[in-house]
Structures are given as C-alpha cells and as structure tokens.
Amino acid sequence: MKWSTLTSLALVARANAFLRFSCSQLVTERLDPLVNPGVPQSPHLHQVHLHQNAFNTTMDPRNDLPTMASCTSCTFSEDFSNYWTAVLYFRARNGSYKRIPQMGNHYLEQANGGITVYYIPPYDGKTKVTAFKPGFRMLVGDVNTRTKKNTPEARQMSFRCYDKGWKGEKDSTPPGGGTDTRELPNKVCTGGIRAHNYFPTCWDGKSLDSPDHKSHVAFPSSGTFESGGPCPSTHPVKLPQILFEVMWNTTEFNDKNLWPEDGSQPFVYSYGDAVGYGHHADYVFGWKGDSLQKAMDANCGVSCPQLKTQATQNANRCVQQPKVKEQIDGWLDSLPGGVQVT
Ligand SMILES: *[C@@H]1O[C@H](CO)[C@@H](O)[C@H](O)[C@H]1NC(C)=O
Ligand SMILES: *[C@@H]1O[C@H](CO)[C@@H](O)[C@H](O)[C@H]1NC(C)=O
Ligand SMILES: *[C@@H]1O[C@H](CO)[C@@H](O)[C@H](O)[C@H]1NC(C)=O
C-alpha cells in the first residue's frame, strides 16, 4: 500500500491538505553532520536542500537555523530546515560512473533539481499534529541494507519508474502514472525515476535526537499513518508525515546497450548501493517560530496563505559552495570517496 499511495495522495488532497513544495539544490558534497558530525568529508556524497550558510560539518542542536542562514532554497521562505539524501550515479559497462541529473517534479518544474518536500497532516482532515521543535532531527532508512526487508521502516522507501512517459503520460494527474517498487527499477524508465522517503510520524515528546537518530521517533503501533494508525505509548506525540521525493532524469542512460550485460539495472547510489534498499534520508527541523505549526493547524494545503513564499528563481539562487572540492561530475573511475559497490 505504502509505495502506491502517491496517486491516492492526489485524490485525497481536498480532505488532506498537505504542504508540497520544492527546495532547490543547495550543494552536493560529502558532508553529513548527523551521521558523521565534525568529519569534513562524510564517506559518501549527499545533496542538500536548505539555506545558504548554516549547513556545516557539525550542527549544534542549540543553534537556531533560521537566525544563522541568509537564504533558503525552499519555496516557503520561513523554512530553513535541512533536507538531504544520497546522490545517484550511472555505472557504465566499462565500470565508469556518471552522476544522474535531477529535474523538477510535476508542477514544480522550475526548481533547480532538488527535493520535493511534503508535510502531510492526518488523512482524516481533523486529527491535530505537533510540529517539530527547534533542534529536532531524524534519519530514515539504513545505509547498510542491501536486502528487501518487510519492516515498517523499510516500507517507507520506494521508487517510481515513469515508464508511461513524463510529459506525455496519459494520467497526468500528479504524481502521474508509473510503477512503484521497493528497489531501483530493473527496466528503462523513459520518464525518469522518482525516489521516495517517508519519515516516522510518532515522537517520544522529549528528545530532539537520539544516538542512532531514530529511537526518539517511531512508526504507528498498528496500521499506518495513512490509515490513521495510533502512535505507540512510548512515542505518543503525532507528528506531520514528512515525505521527500527526488526526480532523477535518467534519459541519457536509456540505451540498454550501456547497461550491465548480466541484465541488472545500472544505477548506483553514492554509498555503493546498486539495489536501492539502503536508500535513506536526513532531516533537521528549521522552520521559523511557529510557522509550521500554524500551517498544520490551518490544514492550508499546497498554496498555504498562512505561510510566506518566495519565487523559485530566488530559491534557485540560494546555493552553497562545497567545503571540500572534488570531482563529482563527468565520467569518473570510481564513486566519490572511492566508495565500493557492496
Ligand atoms: C562551521 O563549523 C566550524 C567548526 O565547528 C566553525 O568554526 C565555523 O564557524 C562554522 N561555520 C559556520 C558558517 O557556521
Ligand atoms: C566508459 O563508457 C562511457 C559510456 O559508453 C564512455 O562515455 C566513457 O568514456 C567510458 N570510459 C572509459 C574510461 O573508457
Ligand atoms: C532530461 O535529460 C535529457 C537528456 O539529457 C534532456 O534532453 C531533457 O531536457 C531533460 N529533461 C528535464 C525535464 O530536465
């Protein structure tokens, strides 16, 4: 159900007024203040969508991101949160790698690559959620997983293969037609691939973080967020559901003659994952004041009048230079950081 819910998201949009917006690409670099704090180069490459100058090797939970940053690459100009995910590469038959370009999502086409972020209130249109507190952060997914697992967490990661085309698809209702899988699709997706990460929706109400960046949050004790499942007693506070979508433009790599001869699919994540089960995502909350709580309480939807917005052109201008320069584009002999495919 989980990985086929996106079409139904569009259908329930009237009752369930989720925030959906783009955050353009800020920087692509090997930095991970959550998993590798203080380390100038994390083992693998990430892309980050946030504000200009506050993404750093360490991110002190006591720092107030909105006051540290000078711009945000997101549509909603009060959102200084950090959103980051791994980067996807194509591995050619000869063993060379090339980074896959990104593209804007449906109706957010002007954004410079980046992530589409959703904050989804409960589907009944009534139940209230508690917005995250300053300093809150979390991680979903497990970078080391290479096998299909049927845990609530593993079910939050999936991929859509736009095999019915991108602009030309018959079902043009966002998020459009296609086939969803838990692993990277093993066929040519003429319209590209969309990657999804859904975050946990229950919180212990106290901890802004935990050593594994996961234990302070949980999934519903029964059912799902979508079905209105209750939070466990250990994590009683219901949060908005965060969803990241990343659109990969795989067009350049449609020629199957470039694909592995053994019939496997050719895409590899920057952390050496050629199946996609290790797909993960990181979040550091950074909305100004109570703006997110207000938006969730108002159930205000995509063009939320309760929130301040900025033009996509301004969001696209919010970029950051990588702290350490290294080659990440063009044909590479290995993944950045010399990461091996495992
Ligand atoms: C980034 O972190 C380093 C080390 O903690 C610190 O010296 C520097 O001032 C920080 N930069 C910004 C822009 O916050
Ligand atoms: C590997 O293959 C790609 C795609 O055919 C090609 O563009 C690239 O130049 C090749 N790299 C090397 C080192 O031969
Ligand atoms: C996707 O990539 C192709 C080939 O490189 C390019 O022609 C096309 O404009 C790109 N599409 C989008 C939506 O960026």
Short mmCIF file of C-alpha atoms and ligand atoms in Angstrom, two decimals:
data_model
loop_
_atom_site.label_atom_id
_atom_site.label_comp_id
_atom_site.label_asym_id
_atom_site.label_seq_id
_atom_site.Cartn_x
_atom_site.Cartn_y
_atom_site.Cartn_z
CA MET A 1 0.00 0.00 0.00
CA LYS A 2 2.68 2.42 1.07
CA TRP A 3 4.51 2.63 -2.20
CA SER A 4 1.36 3.00 -4.24
CA THR A 5 -0.23 5.67 -2.10
CA LEU A 6 1.02 8.63 -4.04
CA THR A 7 -1.70 8.53 -6.61
CA SER A 8 -4.21 8.36 -3.81
CA LEU A 9 -2.47 11.33 -2.19
CA ALA A 10 -3.64 13.43 -5.08
CA LEU A 11 -7.15 12.04 -4.77
CA VAL A 12 -7.46 12.83 -1.08
CA ALA A 13 -5.89 16.24 -1.50
CA ARG A 14 -9.09 18.04 -0.72
CA ALA A 15 -9.62 16.40 2.66
CA ASN A 16 -5.95 16.17 3.39
CA ALA A 17 -4.32 19.48 2.72
CA PHE A 18 -0.65 18.61 2.69
CA LEU A 19 2.11 21.14 2.13
CA ARG A 20 4.02 20.27 -1.03
CA PHE A 21 6.89 22.43 -2.19
CA SER A 22 10.29 22.36 -3.79
CA CYS A 23 13.68 23.01 -2.27
CA SER A 24 16.30 23.58 -4.94
CA GLN A 25 19.70 22.03 -4.77
CA LEU A 26 21.91 23.90 -2.31
CA VAL A 27 25.12 21.93 -2.54
CA THR A 28 26.30 18.44 -3.43
CA GLU A 29 29.14 17.39 -1.16
CA ARG A 30 30.40 14.69 1.15
CA LEU A 31 29.17 16.14 4.42
CA ASP A 32 26.89 14.52 6.95
CA PRO A 33 26.53 16.46 10.21
CA LEU A 34 24.03 13.90 11.54
CA VAL A 35 25.84 10.63 10.98
CA ASN A 36 29.43 11.90 10.76
CA PRO A 37 29.44 15.12 12.83
CA GLY A 38 32.68 17.07 12.73
CA VAL A 39 34.03 14.98 9.87
CA PRO A 40 34.97 17.30 7.00
CA GLN A 41 34.16 14.61 4.40
CA SER A 42 31.50 12.01 5.07
CA PRO A 43 32.12 8.62 3.44
CA HIS A 44 29.59 9.23 0.70
CA LEU A 45 28.15 12.04 -1.34
CA HIS A 46 24.94 13.85 -0.41
CA GLN A 47 22.86 16.59 -1.86
CA VAL A 48 21.42 19.16 0.46
CA HIS A 49 18.44 21.46 0.18
CA LEU A 50 18.41 24.22 2.70
CA HIS A 51 19.72 27.65 3.46
CA GLN A 52 22.94 29.13 2.32
CA ASN A 53 25.45 29.19 5.09
CA ALA A 54 24.31 27.10 8.00
CA PHE A 55 24.92 23.55 6.71
CA ASN A 56 28.15 22.58 8.40
CA THR A 57 30.26 19.66 9.50
CA THR A 58 28.59 19.84 12.89
CA MET A 59 25.16 21.22 13.59
CA ASP A 60 24.64 22.12 17.20
CA PRO A 61 21.02 21.46 18.20
CA ARG A 62 21.14 24.66 20.28
CA ASN A 63 21.69 26.76 17.16
CA ASP A 64 18.59 28.33 15.69
CA LEU A 65 18.85 27.65 11.95
CA PRO A 66 16.52 30.49 10.85
CA THR A 67 18.79 33.06 12.51
CA MET A 68 22.01 31.52 11.14
CA ALA A 69 21.06 31.29 7.48
CA SER A 70 20.90 34.13 4.99
CA CYS A 71 18.67 32.40 2.45
CA THR A 72 16.62 29.28 1.88
CA SER A 73 16.35 27.29 -1.33
CA CYS A 74 12.76 26.27 -0.47
CA THR A 75 9.52 27.78 -1.75
CA PHE A 76 8.31 28.64 1.73
CA SER A 77 10.68 31.36 2.85
CA GLU A 78 10.23 30.61 6.56
CA ASP A 79 11.57 27.09 6.06
CA PHE A 80 15.27 26.88 6.93
CA SER A 81 15.18 23.14 7.54
CA ASN A 82 17.86 20.89 6.12
CA TYR A 83 16.85 18.03 3.88
CA TRP A 84 19.47 15.71 2.49
CA THR A 85 19.68 12.46 0.58
CA ALA A 86 22.29 10.46 -1.29
CA VAL A 87 23.15 11.01 -4.93
CA LEU A 88 22.50 8.56 -7.78
CA TYR A 89 25.11 7.52 -10.34
CA PHE A 90 25.03 5.53 -13.58
CA ARG A 91 27.59 2.75 -13.85
CA ALA A 92 28.55 2.03 -17.44
CA ARG A 93 29.65 -1.38 -18.75
CA ASN A 94 33.27 -0.27 -18.64
CA GLY A 95 32.95 0.49 -14.92
CA SER A 96 32.91 4.30 -15.23
CA TYR A 97 30.38 6.33 -13.25
CA LYS A 98 28.39 9.43 -14.11
CA ARG A 99 26.10 11.43 -11.84
CA ILE A 100 22.43 11.40 -12.88
CA PRO A 101 20.98 14.87 -13.42
CA GLN A 102 17.88 15.80 -11.47
CA MET A 103 14.77 17.54 -12.69
CA GLY A 104 11.88 19.42 -11.14
CA ASN A 105 8.80 17.49 -10.03
CA HIS A 106 5.32 17.77 -11.57
CA TYR A 107 4.11 21.37 -11.30
CA LEU A 108 7.42 22.35 -9.68
CA GLU A 109 9.40 22.12 -12.90
CA GLN A 110 11.27 25.40 -12.45
CA ALA A 111 13.11 24.23 -9.36
CA ASN A 112 16.78 23.54 -9.81
CA GLY A 113 16.84 19.80 -9.22
CA GLY A 114 16.49 19.33 -5.54
CA ILE A 115 13.85 17.70 -3.42
CA THR A 116 10.10 17.95 -3.28
CA VAL A 117 9.14 18.07 0.38
CA TYR A 118 5.73 17.20 1.80
CA TYR A 119 4.42 17.84 5.29
CA ILE A 120 1.30 15.71 5.49
CA PRO A 121 -1.30 16.14 8.22
CA PRO A 122 -3.52 13.16 9.16
CA TYR A 123 -5.74 11.95 6.36
CA ASP A 124 -8.98 12.35 8.31
CA GLY A 125 -8.57 16.13 7.96
CA LYS A 126 -9.29 16.51 11.71
CA THR A 127 -6.61 14.95 13.92
CA LYS A 128 -4.02 17.51 15.00
CA VAL A 129 -0.29 17.02 14.77
CA THR A 130 2.51 18.60 16.75
CA ALA A 131 5.16 20.34 14.68
CA PHE A 132 8.83 19.59 15.36
CA LYS A 133 10.77 21.61 17.91
CA PRO A 134 13.90 23.68 17.19
CA GLY A 135 16.90 21.35 17.19
CA PHE A 136 14.86 18.30 16.17
CA ARG A 137 16.46 15.93 13.67
CA MET A 138 15.93 12.39 12.45
CA LEU A 139 17.03 9.83 9.90
CA VAL A 140 15.01 7.26 7.99
CA GLY A 141 16.44 4.25 6.18
CA ASP A 142 19.61 2.26 6.70
CA VAL A 143 22.63 2.89 4.53
CA ASN A 144 23.89 -0.70 5.07
CA THR A 145 20.73 -2.53 3.97
CA ARG A 146 21.06 -4.43 0.70
CA THR A 147 18.17 -6.90 1.02
CA LYS A 148 14.44 -6.44 0.90
CA LYS A 149 13.01 -6.18 4.43
CA ASN A 150 9.40 -6.02 5.42
CA THR A 151 9.74 -3.69 8.42
CA PRO A 152 7.65 -0.54 8.85
CA GLU A 153 10.80 1.46 8.20
CA ALA A 154 11.86 -0.42 5.06
CA ARG A 155 8.39 0.06 3.60
CA GLN A 156 8.91 3.85 3.69
CA MET A 157 11.46 3.77 0.89
CA SER A 158 10.43 3.23 -2.71
CA PHE A 159 10.95 4.21 -6.34
CA ARG A 160 8.60 5.12 -9.15
CA CYS A 161 9.53 4.20 -12.69
CA TYR A 162 7.89 6.64 -15.10
CA ASP A 163 7.58 4.08 -17.82
CA LYS A 164 4.48 5.70 -19.22
CA GLY A 165 6.41 8.84 -20.05
CA TRP A 166 6.91 12.11 -18.31
CA LYS A 167 5.02 14.90 -20.06
CA GLY A 168 3.22 12.66 -22.47
CA GLU A 169 1.75 10.26 -19.92
CA LYS A 170 -1.98 9.66 -20.14
CA ASP A 171 -2.57 10.01 -16.42
CA SER A 172 -1.14 13.45 -15.98
CA THR A 173 -2.61 13.95 -12.51
CA PRO A 174 0.28 14.47 -10.15
CA PRO A 175 2.05 12.31 -9.29
CA GLY A 176 1.18 10.62 -12.56
CA GLY A 177 1.38 7.11 -13.89
CA GLY A 178 4.15 4.61 -13.40
CA THR A 179 5.17 1.54 -11.50
CA ASP A 180 6.37 1.58 -7.90
CA THR A 181 8.95 -0.79 -6.48
CA ARG A 182 10.96 -1.03 -3.29
CA GLU A 183 14.16 -1.49 -5.28
CA LEU A 184 15.65 0.55 -8.11
CA PRO A 185 13.57 -0.37 -11.18
CA ASN A 186 15.10 -3.01 -13.38
CA LYS A 187 13.89 -1.55 -16.66
CA VAL A 188 14.19 1.58 -18.74
CA CYS A 189 12.04 4.35 -17.26
CA THR A 190 11.52 6.66 -20.22
CA GLY A 191 10.20 9.45 -18.00
CA GLY A 192 12.82 9.06 -15.27
CA ILE A 193 12.79 7.66 -11.74
CA ARG A 194 11.35 9.23 -8.63
CA ALA A 195 12.74 8.20 -5.24
CA HIS A 196 10.58 8.44 -2.09
CA ASN A 197 11.41 8.56 1.62
CA TYR A 198 8.65 8.74 4.24
CA PHE A 199 9.73 9.63 7.78
CA PRO A 200 8.37 8.25 11.08
CA THR A 201 5.32 10.05 12.45
CA CYS A 202 5.41 9.38 16.21
CA TRP A 203 7.71 11.13 18.72
CA ASP A 204 8.66 10.48 22.33
CA GLY A 205 7.79 14.11 23.06
CA LYS A 206 11.12 14.84 24.72
CA SER A 207 14.26 14.06 22.72
CA LEU A 208 15.33 16.28 19.85
CA ASP A 209 17.67 13.50 18.68
CA SER A 210 18.95 10.07 19.74
CA PRO A 211 22.30 8.30 19.21
CA ASP A 212 21.02 6.41 16.15
CA HIS A 213 18.90 9.45 15.12
CA LYS A 214 15.89 7.09 15.04
CA SER A 215 14.99 5.85 18.56
CA HIS A 216 13.26 9.07 19.58
CA VAL A 217 10.74 8.56 16.77
CA ALA A 218 8.59 5.57 15.77
CA PHE A 219 6.01 4.33 13.33
CA PRO A 220 2.35 3.79 14.33
CA SER A 221 1.82 0.79 16.64
CA SER A 222 -0.79 -0.60 14.26
CA GLY A 223 -1.85 0.31 10.76
CA THR A 224 -0.07 3.18 9.08
CA PHE A 225 -0.07 6.95 9.20
CA GLU A 226 -2.22 6.84 6.08
CA SER A 227 -4.83 4.62 7.77
CA GLY A 228 -4.85 6.76 10.93
CA GLY A 229 -2.93 4.19 12.98
CA PRO A 230 -2.24 5.19 16.61
CA CYS A 231 1.19 6.09 17.96
CA PRO A 232 2.76 3.66 20.47
CA SER A 233 2.64 4.68 24.18
CA THR A 234 6.43 5.11 24.16
CA HIS A 235 6.15 7.67 21.34
CA PRO A 236 2.72 9.21 21.90
CA VAL A 237 3.11 12.51 20.05
CA LYS A 238 1.77 12.51 16.50
CA LEU A 239 3.98 14.40 14.02
CA PRO A 240 3.26 15.56 10.49
CA GLN A 241 4.41 12.97 7.98
CA ILE A 242 7.42 14.19 6.03
CA LEU A 243 7.95 12.83 2.55
CA PHE A 244 10.88 13.57 0.25
CA GLU A 245 10.65 12.98 -3.47
CA VAL A 246 13.66 13.24 -5.76
CA MET A 247 13.27 13.16 -9.54
CA TRP A 248 16.16 11.59 -11.44
CA ASN A 249 16.41 12.33 -15.16
CA THR A 250 17.75 9.02 -16.46
CA THR A 251 17.06 9.86 -20.13
CA GLU A 252 20.74 10.00 -21.08
CA PHE A 253 21.11 6.38 -19.94
CA ASN A 254 18.10 4.82 -21.68
CA ASP A 255 20.23 2.87 -24.16
CA LYS A 256 20.24 -0.71 -22.88
CA ASN A 257 23.50 -1.33 -24.73
CA LEU A 258 25.16 0.73 -21.98
CA TRP A 259 23.59 -1.39 -19.22
CA PRO A 260 25.29 -4.32 -17.47
CA GLU A 261 25.46 -7.43 -19.63
CA ASP A 262 24.09 -9.61 -16.81
CA GLY A 263 20.69 -7.89 -17.08
CA SER A 264 20.92 -5.98 -13.81
CA GLN A 265 19.98 -2.31 -13.61
CA PRO A 266 22.77 0.26 -13.95
CA PHE A 267 22.10 2.82 -11.21
CA VAL A 268 24.18 3.01 -8.04
CA TYR A 269 23.79 5.28 -5.03
CA SER A 270 26.80 7.28 -3.89
CA TYR A 271 27.12 5.00 -0.84
CA GLY A 272 27.68 1.95 -3.08
CA ASP A 273 24.13 0.60 -3.23
CA ALA A 274 23.15 -0.95 -6.57
CA VAL A 275 19.73 -2.21 -5.39
CA GLY A 276 18.29 0.80 -3.56
CA TYR A 277 17.31 -0.94 -0.29
CA GLY A 278 19.82 1.26 1.58
CA HIS A 279 18.09 4.44 0.43
CA HIS A 280 17.93 6.87 3.37
CA ALA A 281 17.18 10.49 4.13
CA ASP A 282 18.02 13.03 6.81
CA TYR A 283 16.03 15.88 8.28
CA VAL A 284 16.94 18.78 10.55
CA PHE A 285 13.96 20.95 11.50
CA GLY A 286 14.38 24.68 10.87
CA TRP A 287 11.06 26.48 10.40
CA LYS A 288 10.84 29.98 11.79
CA GLY A 289 8.89 30.35 15.01
CA ASP A 290 5.58 28.52 14.95
CA SER A 291 5.06 28.85 11.19
CA LEU A 292 4.91 25.10 10.54
CA GLN A 293 2.53 24.50 13.47
CA LYS A 294 0.25 27.25 12.14
CA ALA A 295 0.26 25.74 8.67
CA MET A 296 -0.53 22.26 10.02
CA ASP A 297 -3.31 23.60 12.27
CA ALA A 298 -4.80 25.52 9.37
CA ASN A 299 -4.68 22.44 7.10
CA CYS A 300 -3.92 25.04 4.47
CA GLY A 301 -2.65 22.94 1.57
CA VAL A 302 -0.26 23.48 -1.28
CA SER A 303 -0.64 27.26 -1.63
CA CYS A 304 -0.81 27.89 2.08
CA PRO A 305 -1.83 31.53 2.67
CA GLN A 306 -0.60 31.25 6.26
CA LEU A 307 2.98 30.93 5.02
CA LYS A 308 5.36 33.33 3.28
CA THR A 309 6.63 32.19 -0.12
CA GLN A 310 9.44 33.24 -2.42
CA ALA A 311 9.82 32.97 -6.19
CA THR A 312 11.50 29.78 -7.39
CA GLN A 313 14.16 31.96 -9.06
CA ASN A 314 15.13 33.28 -5.63
CA ALA A 315 15.18 29.79 -4.16
CA ASN A 316 17.39 28.64 -7.05
CA ARG A 317 19.88 31.40 -6.23
CA CYS A 318 20.40 30.05 -2.70
CA VAL A 319 23.44 27.84 -3.16
CA GLN A 320 26.48 26.96 -1.13
CA GLN A 321 29.99 26.10 -2.29
CA PRO A 322 31.21 22.65 -1.24
CA LYS A 323 33.60 22.90 1.69
CA VAL A 324 35.95 20.42 0.05
CA LYS A 325 36.33 20.46 -3.73
CA GLU A 326 36.35 17.14 -5.54
CA GLN A 327 35.22 15.93 -8.92
CA ILE A 328 31.69 14.57 -8.82
CA ASP A 329 30.57 15.07 -12.44
CA GLY A 330 31.64 13.77 -15.83
CA TRP A 331 32.86 10.20 -16.22
CA LEU A 332 34.58 9.02 -13.04
CA ASP A 333 36.71 5.95 -12.42
CA SER A 334 35.10 5.39 -9.04
CA LEU A 335 32.31 6.79 -6.90
CA PRO A 336 33.35 9.94 -4.96
CA GLY A 337 35.38 8.99 -1.91
CA GLY A 338 36.38 5.73 -3.61
CA VAL A 339 33.19 4.11 -2.28
CA GLN A 340 32.95 0.48 -3.40
CA VAL A 341 29.70 -1.09 -4.61
CA THR A 342 28.65 -3.57 -1.92
C1 LIG B 1 31.26 25.53 10.83
O1 LIG B 1 31.82 24.76 11.86
C2 LIG B 1 33.15 25.16 12.19
C3 LIG B 1 33.68 24.14 13.18
O2 LIG B 1 32.77 23.90 14.21
C4 LIG B 1 33.11 26.60 12.72
O3 LIG B 1 34.42 27.02 13.03
C5 LIG B 1 32.52 27.51 11.66
O4 LIG B 1 32.40 28.82 12.17
C6 LIG B 1 31.16 27.00 11.22
N1 LIG B 1 30.71 27.81 10.10
C7 LIG B 1 29.50 28.35 10.05
C8 LIG B 1 29.21 29.14 8.83
O5 LIG B 1 28.66 28.21 10.92
C1 LIG B 2 33.01 4.29 -20.33
O1 LIG B 2 31.79 4.25 -21.04
C2 LIG B 2 31.14 5.51 -21.22
C3 LIG B 2 29.80 5.23 -21.87
O2 LIG B 2 29.92 4.50 -23.03
C4 LIG B 2 32.05 6.42 -22.02
O3 LIG B 2 31.42 7.66 -22.28
C5 LIG B 2 33.32 6.63 -21.22
O4 LIG B 2 34.22 7.44 -21.93
C6 LIG B 2 33.98 5.29 -20.93
N1 LIG B 2 35.09 5.49 -20.00
C7 LIG B 2 36.31 4.99 -20.24
C8 LIG B 2 37.33 5.26 -19.17
O5 LIG B 2 36.56 4.34 -21.23
C1 LIG B 3 16.44 15.10 -19.24
O1 LIG B 3 17.64 14.78 -19.89
C2 LIG B 3 17.56 14.89 -21.30
C3 LIG B 3 18.82 14.28 -21.93
O2 LIG B 3 19.98 14.68 -21.29
C4 LIG B 3 17.31 16.34 -21.67
O3 LIG B 3 17.23 16.49 -23.07
C5 LIG B 3 16.00 16.79 -21.03
O4 LIG B 3 15.79 18.16 -21.26
C6 LIG B 3 16.00 16.54 -19.53
N1 LIG B 3 14.64 16.72 -19.02
C7 LIG B 3 14.36 17.52 -17.99
C8 LIG B 3 12.92 17.62 -17.63
O5 LIG B 3 15.21 18.12 -17.36
#
